[in-house]
CSV table of C-alpha atoms in Angstrom, one decimal:
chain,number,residue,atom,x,y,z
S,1,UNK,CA,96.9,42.2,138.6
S,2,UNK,CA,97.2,45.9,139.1
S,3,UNK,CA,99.5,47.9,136.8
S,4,UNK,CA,102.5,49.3,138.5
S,5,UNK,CA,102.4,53.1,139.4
S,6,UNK,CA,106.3,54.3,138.8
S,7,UNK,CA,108.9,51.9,137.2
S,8,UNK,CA,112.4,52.7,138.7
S,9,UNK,CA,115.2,52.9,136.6
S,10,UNK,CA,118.6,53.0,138.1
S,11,UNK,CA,122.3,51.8,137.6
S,12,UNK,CA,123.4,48.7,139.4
S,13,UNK,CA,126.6,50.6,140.9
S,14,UNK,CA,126.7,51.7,144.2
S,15,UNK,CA,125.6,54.1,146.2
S,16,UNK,CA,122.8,54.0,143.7
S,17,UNK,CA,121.6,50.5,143.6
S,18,UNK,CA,121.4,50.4,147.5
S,19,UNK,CA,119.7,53.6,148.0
S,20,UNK,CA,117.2,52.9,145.9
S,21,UNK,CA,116.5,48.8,147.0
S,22,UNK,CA,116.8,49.5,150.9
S,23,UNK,CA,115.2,52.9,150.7
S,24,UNK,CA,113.8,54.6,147.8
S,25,UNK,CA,111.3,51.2,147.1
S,26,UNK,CA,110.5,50.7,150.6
S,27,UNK,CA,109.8,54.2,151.3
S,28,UNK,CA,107.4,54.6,148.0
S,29,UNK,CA,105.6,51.2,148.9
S,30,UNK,CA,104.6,52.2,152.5
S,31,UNK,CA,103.1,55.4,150.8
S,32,UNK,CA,100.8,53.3,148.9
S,33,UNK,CA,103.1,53.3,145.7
S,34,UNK,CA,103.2,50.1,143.6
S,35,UNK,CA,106.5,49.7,142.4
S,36,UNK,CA,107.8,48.2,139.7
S,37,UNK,CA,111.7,47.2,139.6
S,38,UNK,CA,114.1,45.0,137.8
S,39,UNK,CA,115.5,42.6,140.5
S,40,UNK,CA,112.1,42.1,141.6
S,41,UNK,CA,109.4,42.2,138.6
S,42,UNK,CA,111.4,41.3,135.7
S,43,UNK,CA,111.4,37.5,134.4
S,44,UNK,CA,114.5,35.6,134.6
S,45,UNK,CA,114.9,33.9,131.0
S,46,UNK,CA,113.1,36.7,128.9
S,47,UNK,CA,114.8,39.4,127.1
S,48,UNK,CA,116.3,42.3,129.1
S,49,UNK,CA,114.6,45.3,126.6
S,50,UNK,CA,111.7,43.8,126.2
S,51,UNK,CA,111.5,43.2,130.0
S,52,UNK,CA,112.5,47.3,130.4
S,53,UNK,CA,109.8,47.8,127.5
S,54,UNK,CA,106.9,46.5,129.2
S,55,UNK,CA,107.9,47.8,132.4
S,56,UNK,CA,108.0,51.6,131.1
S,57,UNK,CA,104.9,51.2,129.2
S,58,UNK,CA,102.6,49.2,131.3
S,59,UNK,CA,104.0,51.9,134.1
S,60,UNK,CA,101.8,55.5,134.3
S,61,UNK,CA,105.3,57.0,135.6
S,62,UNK,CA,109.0,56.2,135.0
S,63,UNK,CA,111.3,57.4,137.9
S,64,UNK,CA,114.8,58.1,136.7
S,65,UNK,CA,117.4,57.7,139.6
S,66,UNK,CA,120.2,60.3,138.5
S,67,UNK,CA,123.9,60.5,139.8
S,68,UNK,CA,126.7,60.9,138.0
S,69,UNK,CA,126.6,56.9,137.3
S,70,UNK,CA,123.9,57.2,135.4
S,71,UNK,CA,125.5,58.2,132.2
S,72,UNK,CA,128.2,56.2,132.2
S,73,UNK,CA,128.9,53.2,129.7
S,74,UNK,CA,126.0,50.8,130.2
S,75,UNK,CA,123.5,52.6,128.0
S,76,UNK,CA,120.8,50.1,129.2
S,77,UNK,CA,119.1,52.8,131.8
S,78,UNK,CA,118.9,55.2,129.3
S,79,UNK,CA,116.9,53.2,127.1
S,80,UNK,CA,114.6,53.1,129.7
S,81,UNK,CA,114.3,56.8,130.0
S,82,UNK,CA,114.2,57.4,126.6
S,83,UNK,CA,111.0,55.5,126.3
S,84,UNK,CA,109.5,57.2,128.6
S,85,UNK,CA,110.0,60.4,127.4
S,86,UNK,CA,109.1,59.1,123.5
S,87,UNK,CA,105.5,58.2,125.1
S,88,UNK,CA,105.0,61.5,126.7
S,89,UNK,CA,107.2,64.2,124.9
S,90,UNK,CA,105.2,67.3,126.2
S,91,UNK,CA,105.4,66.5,129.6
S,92,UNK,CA,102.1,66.8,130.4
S,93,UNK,CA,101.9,63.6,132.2
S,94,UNK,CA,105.1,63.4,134.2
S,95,UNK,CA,105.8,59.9,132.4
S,96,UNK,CA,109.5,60.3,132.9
S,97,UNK,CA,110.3,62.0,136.9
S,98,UNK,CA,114.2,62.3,136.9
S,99,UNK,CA,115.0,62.4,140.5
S,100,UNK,CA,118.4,64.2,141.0
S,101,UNK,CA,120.5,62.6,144.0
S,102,UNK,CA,123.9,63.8,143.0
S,103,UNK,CA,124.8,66.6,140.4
S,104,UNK,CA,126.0,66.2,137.3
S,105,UNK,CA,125.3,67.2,133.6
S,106,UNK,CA,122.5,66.7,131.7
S,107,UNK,CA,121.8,65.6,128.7
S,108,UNK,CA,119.3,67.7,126.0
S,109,UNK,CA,116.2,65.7,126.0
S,110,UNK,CA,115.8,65.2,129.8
S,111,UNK,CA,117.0,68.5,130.8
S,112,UNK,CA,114.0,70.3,130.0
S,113,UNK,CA,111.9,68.2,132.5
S,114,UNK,CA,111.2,69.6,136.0
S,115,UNK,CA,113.3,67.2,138.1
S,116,UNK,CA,112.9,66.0,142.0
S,117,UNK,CA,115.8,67.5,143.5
S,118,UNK,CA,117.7,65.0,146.5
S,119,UNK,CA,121.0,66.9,146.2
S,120,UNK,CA,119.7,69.1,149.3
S,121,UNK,CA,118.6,67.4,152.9
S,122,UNK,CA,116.8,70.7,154.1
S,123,UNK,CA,114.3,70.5,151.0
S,124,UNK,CA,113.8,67.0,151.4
S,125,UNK,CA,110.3,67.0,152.8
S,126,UNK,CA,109.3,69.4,150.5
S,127,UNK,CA,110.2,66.9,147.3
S,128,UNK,CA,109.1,64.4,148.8
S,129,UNK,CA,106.0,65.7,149.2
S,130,UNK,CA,105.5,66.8,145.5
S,131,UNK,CA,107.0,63.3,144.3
S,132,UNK,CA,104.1,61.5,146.7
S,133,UNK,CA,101.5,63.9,144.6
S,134,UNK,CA,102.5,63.7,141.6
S,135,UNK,CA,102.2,59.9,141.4
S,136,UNK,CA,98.7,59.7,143.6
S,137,UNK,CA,100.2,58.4,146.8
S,138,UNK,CA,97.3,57.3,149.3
S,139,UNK,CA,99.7,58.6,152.1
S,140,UNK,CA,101.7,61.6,153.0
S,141,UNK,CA,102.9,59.8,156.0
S,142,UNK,CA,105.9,58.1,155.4
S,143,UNK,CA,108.9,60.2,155.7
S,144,UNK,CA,111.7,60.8,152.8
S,145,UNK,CA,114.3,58.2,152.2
S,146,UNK,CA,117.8,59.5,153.1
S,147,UNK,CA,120.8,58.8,151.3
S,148,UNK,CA,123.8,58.0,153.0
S,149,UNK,CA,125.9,61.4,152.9
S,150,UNK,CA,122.2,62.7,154.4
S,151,UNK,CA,123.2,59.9,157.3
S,152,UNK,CA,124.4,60.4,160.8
S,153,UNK,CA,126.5,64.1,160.3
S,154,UNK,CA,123.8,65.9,158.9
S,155,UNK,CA,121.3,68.3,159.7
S,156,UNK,CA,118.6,66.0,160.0
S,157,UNK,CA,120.1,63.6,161.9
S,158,UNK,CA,121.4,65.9,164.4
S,159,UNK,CA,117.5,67.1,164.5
S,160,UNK,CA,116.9,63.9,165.4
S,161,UNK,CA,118.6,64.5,168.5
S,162,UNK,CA,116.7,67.6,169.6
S,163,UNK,CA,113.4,65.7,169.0
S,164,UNK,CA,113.5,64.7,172.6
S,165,UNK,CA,113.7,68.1,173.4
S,166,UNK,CA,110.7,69.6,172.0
S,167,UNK,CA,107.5,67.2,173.8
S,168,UNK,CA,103.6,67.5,173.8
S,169,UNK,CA,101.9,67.9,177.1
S,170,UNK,CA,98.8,68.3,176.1
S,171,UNK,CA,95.9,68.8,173.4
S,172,UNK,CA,92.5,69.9,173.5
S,173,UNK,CA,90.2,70.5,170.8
S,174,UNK,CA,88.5,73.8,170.8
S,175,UNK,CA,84.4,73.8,170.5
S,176,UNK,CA,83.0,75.8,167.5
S,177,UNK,CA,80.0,78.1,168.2
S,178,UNK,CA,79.6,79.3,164.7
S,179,UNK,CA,80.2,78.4,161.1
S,180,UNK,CA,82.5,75.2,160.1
S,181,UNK,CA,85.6,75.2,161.6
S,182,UNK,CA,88.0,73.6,163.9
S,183,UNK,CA,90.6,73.6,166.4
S,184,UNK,CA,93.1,73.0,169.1
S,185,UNK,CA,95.2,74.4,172.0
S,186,UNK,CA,98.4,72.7,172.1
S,187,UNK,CA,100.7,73.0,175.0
S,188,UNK,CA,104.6,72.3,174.2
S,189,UNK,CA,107.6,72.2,176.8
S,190,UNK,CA,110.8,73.6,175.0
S,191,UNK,CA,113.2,71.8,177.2
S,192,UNK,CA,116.6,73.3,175.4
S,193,UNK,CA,118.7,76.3,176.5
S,194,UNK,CA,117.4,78.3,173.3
S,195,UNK,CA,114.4,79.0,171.8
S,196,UNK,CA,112.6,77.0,169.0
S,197,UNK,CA,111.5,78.7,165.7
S,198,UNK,CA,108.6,76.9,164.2
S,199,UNK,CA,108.9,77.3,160.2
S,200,UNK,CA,105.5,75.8,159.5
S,201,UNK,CA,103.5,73.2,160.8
S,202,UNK,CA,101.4,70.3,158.6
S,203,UNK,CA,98.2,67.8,158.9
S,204,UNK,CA,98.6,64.8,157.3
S,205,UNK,CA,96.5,61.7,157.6
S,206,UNK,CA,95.0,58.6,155.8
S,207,UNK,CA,92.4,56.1,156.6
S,208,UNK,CA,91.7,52.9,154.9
S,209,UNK,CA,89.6,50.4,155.2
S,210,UNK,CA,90.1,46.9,153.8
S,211,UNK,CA,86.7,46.1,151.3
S,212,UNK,CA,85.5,43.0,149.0
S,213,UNK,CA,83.1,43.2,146.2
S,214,UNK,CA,81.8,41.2,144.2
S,215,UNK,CA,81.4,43.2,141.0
S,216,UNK,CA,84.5,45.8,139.7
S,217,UNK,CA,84.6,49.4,141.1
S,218,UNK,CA,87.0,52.1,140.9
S,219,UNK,CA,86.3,55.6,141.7
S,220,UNK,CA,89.3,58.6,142.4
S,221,UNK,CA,88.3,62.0,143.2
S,222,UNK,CA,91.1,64.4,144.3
S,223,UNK,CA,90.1,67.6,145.9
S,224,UNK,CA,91.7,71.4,146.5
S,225,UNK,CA,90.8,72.7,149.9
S,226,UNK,CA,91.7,75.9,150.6
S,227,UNK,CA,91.0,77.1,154.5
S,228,UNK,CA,91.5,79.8,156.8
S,229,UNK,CA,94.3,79.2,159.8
S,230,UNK,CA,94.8,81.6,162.4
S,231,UNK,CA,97.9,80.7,164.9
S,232,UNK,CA,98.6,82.9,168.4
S,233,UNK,CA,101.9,83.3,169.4
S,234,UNK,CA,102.5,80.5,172.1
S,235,UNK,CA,101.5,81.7,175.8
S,236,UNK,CA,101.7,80.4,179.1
S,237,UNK,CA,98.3,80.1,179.7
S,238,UNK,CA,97.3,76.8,180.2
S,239,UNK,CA,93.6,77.1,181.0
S,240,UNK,CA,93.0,74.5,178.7
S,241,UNK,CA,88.9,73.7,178.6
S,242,UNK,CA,87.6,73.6,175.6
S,243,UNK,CA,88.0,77.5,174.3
S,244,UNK,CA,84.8,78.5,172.6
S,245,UNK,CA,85.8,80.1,169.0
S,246,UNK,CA,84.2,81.7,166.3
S,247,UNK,CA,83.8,82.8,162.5
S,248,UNK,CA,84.7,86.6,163.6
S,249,UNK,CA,87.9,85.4,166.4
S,250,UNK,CA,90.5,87.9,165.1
S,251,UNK,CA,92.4,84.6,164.7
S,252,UNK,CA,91.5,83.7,161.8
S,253,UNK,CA,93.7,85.1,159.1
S,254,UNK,CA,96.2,83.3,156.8
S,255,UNK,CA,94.4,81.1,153.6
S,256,UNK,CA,96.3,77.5,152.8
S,257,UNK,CA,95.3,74.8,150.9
S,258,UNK,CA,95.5,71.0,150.8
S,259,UNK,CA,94.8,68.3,148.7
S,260,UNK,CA,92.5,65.6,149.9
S,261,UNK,CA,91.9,62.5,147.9
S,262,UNK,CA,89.2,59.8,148.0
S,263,UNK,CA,89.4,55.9,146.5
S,264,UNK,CA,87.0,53.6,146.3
S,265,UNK,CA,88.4,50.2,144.7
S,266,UNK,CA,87.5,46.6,145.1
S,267,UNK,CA,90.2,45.8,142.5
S,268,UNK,CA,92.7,47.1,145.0
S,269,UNK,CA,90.5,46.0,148.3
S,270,UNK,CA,90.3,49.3,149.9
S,271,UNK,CA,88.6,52.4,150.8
S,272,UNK,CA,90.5,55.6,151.4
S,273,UNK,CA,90.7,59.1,152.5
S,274,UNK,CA,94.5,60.8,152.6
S,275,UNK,CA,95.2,64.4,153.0
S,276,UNK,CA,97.9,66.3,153.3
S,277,UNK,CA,98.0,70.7,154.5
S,278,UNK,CA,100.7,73.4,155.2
S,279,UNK,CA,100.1,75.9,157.5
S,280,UNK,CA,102.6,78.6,157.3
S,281,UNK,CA,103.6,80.0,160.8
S,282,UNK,CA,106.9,81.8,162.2
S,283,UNK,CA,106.8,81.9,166.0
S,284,UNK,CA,108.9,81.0,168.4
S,285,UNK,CA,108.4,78.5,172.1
S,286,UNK,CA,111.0,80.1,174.5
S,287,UNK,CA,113.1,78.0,176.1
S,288,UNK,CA,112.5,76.1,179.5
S,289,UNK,CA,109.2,76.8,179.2
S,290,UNK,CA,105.8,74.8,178.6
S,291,UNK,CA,103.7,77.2,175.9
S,292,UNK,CA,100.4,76.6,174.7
S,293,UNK,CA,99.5,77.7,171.2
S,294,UNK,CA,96.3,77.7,169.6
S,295,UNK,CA,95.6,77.0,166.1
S,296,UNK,CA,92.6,77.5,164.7
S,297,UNK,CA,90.9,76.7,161.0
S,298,UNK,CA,87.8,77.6,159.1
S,299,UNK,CA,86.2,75.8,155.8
S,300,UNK,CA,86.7,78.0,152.5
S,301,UNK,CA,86.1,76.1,149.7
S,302,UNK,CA,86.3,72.8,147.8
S,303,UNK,CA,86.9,71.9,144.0
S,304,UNK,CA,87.5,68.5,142.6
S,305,UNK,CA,90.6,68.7,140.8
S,306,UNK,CA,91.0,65.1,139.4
S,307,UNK,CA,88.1,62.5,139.0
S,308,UNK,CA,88.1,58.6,137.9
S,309,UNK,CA,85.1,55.9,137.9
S,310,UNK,CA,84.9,52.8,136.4
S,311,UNK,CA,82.9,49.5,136.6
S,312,UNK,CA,79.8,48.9,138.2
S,313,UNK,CA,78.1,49.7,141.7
S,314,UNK,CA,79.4,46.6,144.2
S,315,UNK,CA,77.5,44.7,146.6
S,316,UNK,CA,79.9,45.2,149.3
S,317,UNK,CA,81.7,43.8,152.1
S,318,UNK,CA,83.5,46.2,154.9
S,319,UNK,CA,86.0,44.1,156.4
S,320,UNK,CA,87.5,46.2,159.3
S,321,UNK,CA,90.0,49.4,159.3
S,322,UNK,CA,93.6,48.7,157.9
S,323,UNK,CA,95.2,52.4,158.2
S,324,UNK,CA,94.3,54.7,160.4
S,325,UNK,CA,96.6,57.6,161.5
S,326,UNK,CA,96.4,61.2,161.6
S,327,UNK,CA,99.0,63.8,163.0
S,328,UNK,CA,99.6,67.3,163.6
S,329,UNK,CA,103.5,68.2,163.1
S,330,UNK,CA,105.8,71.1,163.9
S,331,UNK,CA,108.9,71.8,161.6
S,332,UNK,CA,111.6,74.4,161.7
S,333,UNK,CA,112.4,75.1,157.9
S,334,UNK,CA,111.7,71.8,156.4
S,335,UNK,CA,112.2,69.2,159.5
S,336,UNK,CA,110.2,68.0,161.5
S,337,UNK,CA,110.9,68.7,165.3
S,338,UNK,CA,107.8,67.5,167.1
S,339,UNK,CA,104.6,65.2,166.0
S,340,UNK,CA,101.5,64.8,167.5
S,341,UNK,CA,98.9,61.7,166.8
S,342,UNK,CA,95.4,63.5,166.8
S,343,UNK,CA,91.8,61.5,166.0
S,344,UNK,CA,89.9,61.9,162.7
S,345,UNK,CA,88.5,65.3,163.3
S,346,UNK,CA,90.2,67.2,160.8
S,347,UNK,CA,89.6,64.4,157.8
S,348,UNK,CA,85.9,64.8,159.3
S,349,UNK,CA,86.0,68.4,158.5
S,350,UNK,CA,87.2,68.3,155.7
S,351,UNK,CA,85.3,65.9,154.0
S,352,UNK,CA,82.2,66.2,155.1
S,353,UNK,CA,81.6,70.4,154.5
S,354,UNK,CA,80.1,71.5,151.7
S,355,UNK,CA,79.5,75.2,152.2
């Protein structure tokens, strides 16, 4: 049985304990997060604290779920916490996460942590994304769970509705003549009344595919990419066969960096590559138009930041493709306005260079 990744600890009063059942758990599992939770995991018959004792320790995070609930009367949750923090007082392992959905005061010995703020929908993406990392999601995919108050009146849902008007009409790779890199044109039709600003736009993707050994294996290596991305301002030309680019395009410009991670498990059946970059940009597509805009990257540098292996070389059965999606998004500020399914070109390039 695999050891749970993050333990959730919550109150059972509402909003809390719906939030996190219907969309906190669900959102963490489809990121390749095992869970562990109370109304699921824990045994009826056995001892409540011991039950929250096993769960903290046998759990590499804790995720505290903070409102203003959270420190009221039932002192059960923060026993919970307090565990957590006991077996990793430094910090230096992110054992105890508080995740902050609604503000109130904290207390002393949690205070000093650095917490995953909810309180704000326009940073949601952003959290999200350093909640996914810091507990080795295999995918960036999955979007944020919302709370309720983040529901229907909200920015993001009123996004939502503009999502429609922002659609692809085309994308075609660019062909490299020298050095490693890659690219695309990408043609947009802004179909509102106003222009749209893009904030930043980001290339996530995992692939997985379903494995059987029959000896133990587990190997994790997480690596820092760091590229160079050049973006033109959006255009109407749509000549749109294969533009030849180059290490010395005047394109290329701005460095960013990604992590990409690779696992190799037969104790968890599967073989994966997830990645996640963010491309800063700050252009805009005018209105009533269809723009093209070319984005362009070349290959920097890698460094392994994080490395695992245990167990014994397998002899191995591939069993067939389980995961398999790749996308190219636009966002204004933090939310996503337009997404675009692309093949496995980019995890290509950035797995396979070595310069």
């Amino acid at each position: 049985m695999n050891l749970p990744d993050v333990f959730i600890s919550y109150r059972w009063t509402e909003p809390d304990m719906t939030w996190v059942r219907n969309e906190l758990v669900p959102s963490l599992e489809a990121a390749g997060i095992n869970v562990c939770i109370d109304v699921e995991d824990f045994l009826p018959g056995r001892d409540l604290i011991l039950e929250m004792e096993k769960a903290g320790v046998s759990s590499a995070h804790v995720l505290c779920v903070i409102s203003k609930r959270y420190f009221e009367e039932d002192r059960f949750v923060w026993f919970e916490s307090l565990l957590a923090r006991k077996k990793d007082p430094g910090g230096q392992k992110s054992a105890l996460i508080p995740i902050i959905i609604e503000s109130t005061e904290l207390p002393e010995w949690i205070r000093g942590l650095v917490p995953v703020d909810w309180t704000d929908v326009n940073n949601l993406e952003r959290e999200w994304r350093k909640l996914l990392q810091v507990l080795s999601a295999p995918s960036y995919v999955q979007p944020p769970p919302l709370l309720s108050s983040q529901g229907p009146e909200d920015s993001t849902s009123n996004l939502k509705g503009r999502q429609d008007q922002l659609t692809l009409v085309s994308i075609s790779p660019l062909a490299p003549r020298a050095g490693l890199g890659i690219g695309w044109d990408v043609a947009l039709e802004n179909k509102n009344n106003s222009p749209v600003t893009i904030g930043k736009i980001m290339i996530t993707g995992i692939r997985s595919i379903r494995i059987a050994g029959y000896s133990p294996m587990h190997n994790r290596i997480k690596f820092e990419i760091v590229v160079k991305s050049g973006i033109t301002e959006p255009h109407s030309d749509q000549t749109l066969n294969a533009t030849v680019f180059d290490d010395i395009d005047s394109e290329w410009g701005r460095i960013c960096s990604g992590q990409f991670t690779y696992v190799f498990s037969t104790a968890e059946g599967h073989e994966t590559w997830s990645y996640a970059f963010t491309i800063p940009a700050d252009f805009q597509l005018p209105p009533k138009q269809t723009t093209v805009t070319r984005l362009v990257f070349r290959y920097e540098s890698k460094e392994i930041v994080e490395k695992e292996a245990r167990g014994s070389t397998p002899a191995l059965t591939k069993m067939g493709i389980s995961t398999d999606e790749h996308k190219l998004s636009f966002y204004r500020d933090e939310d996503e306005i337009c997404s675009i399914p692309i093949d496995i070109s980019f995890l290509e390039f950035i797995a396979n260079n070595n310069p």
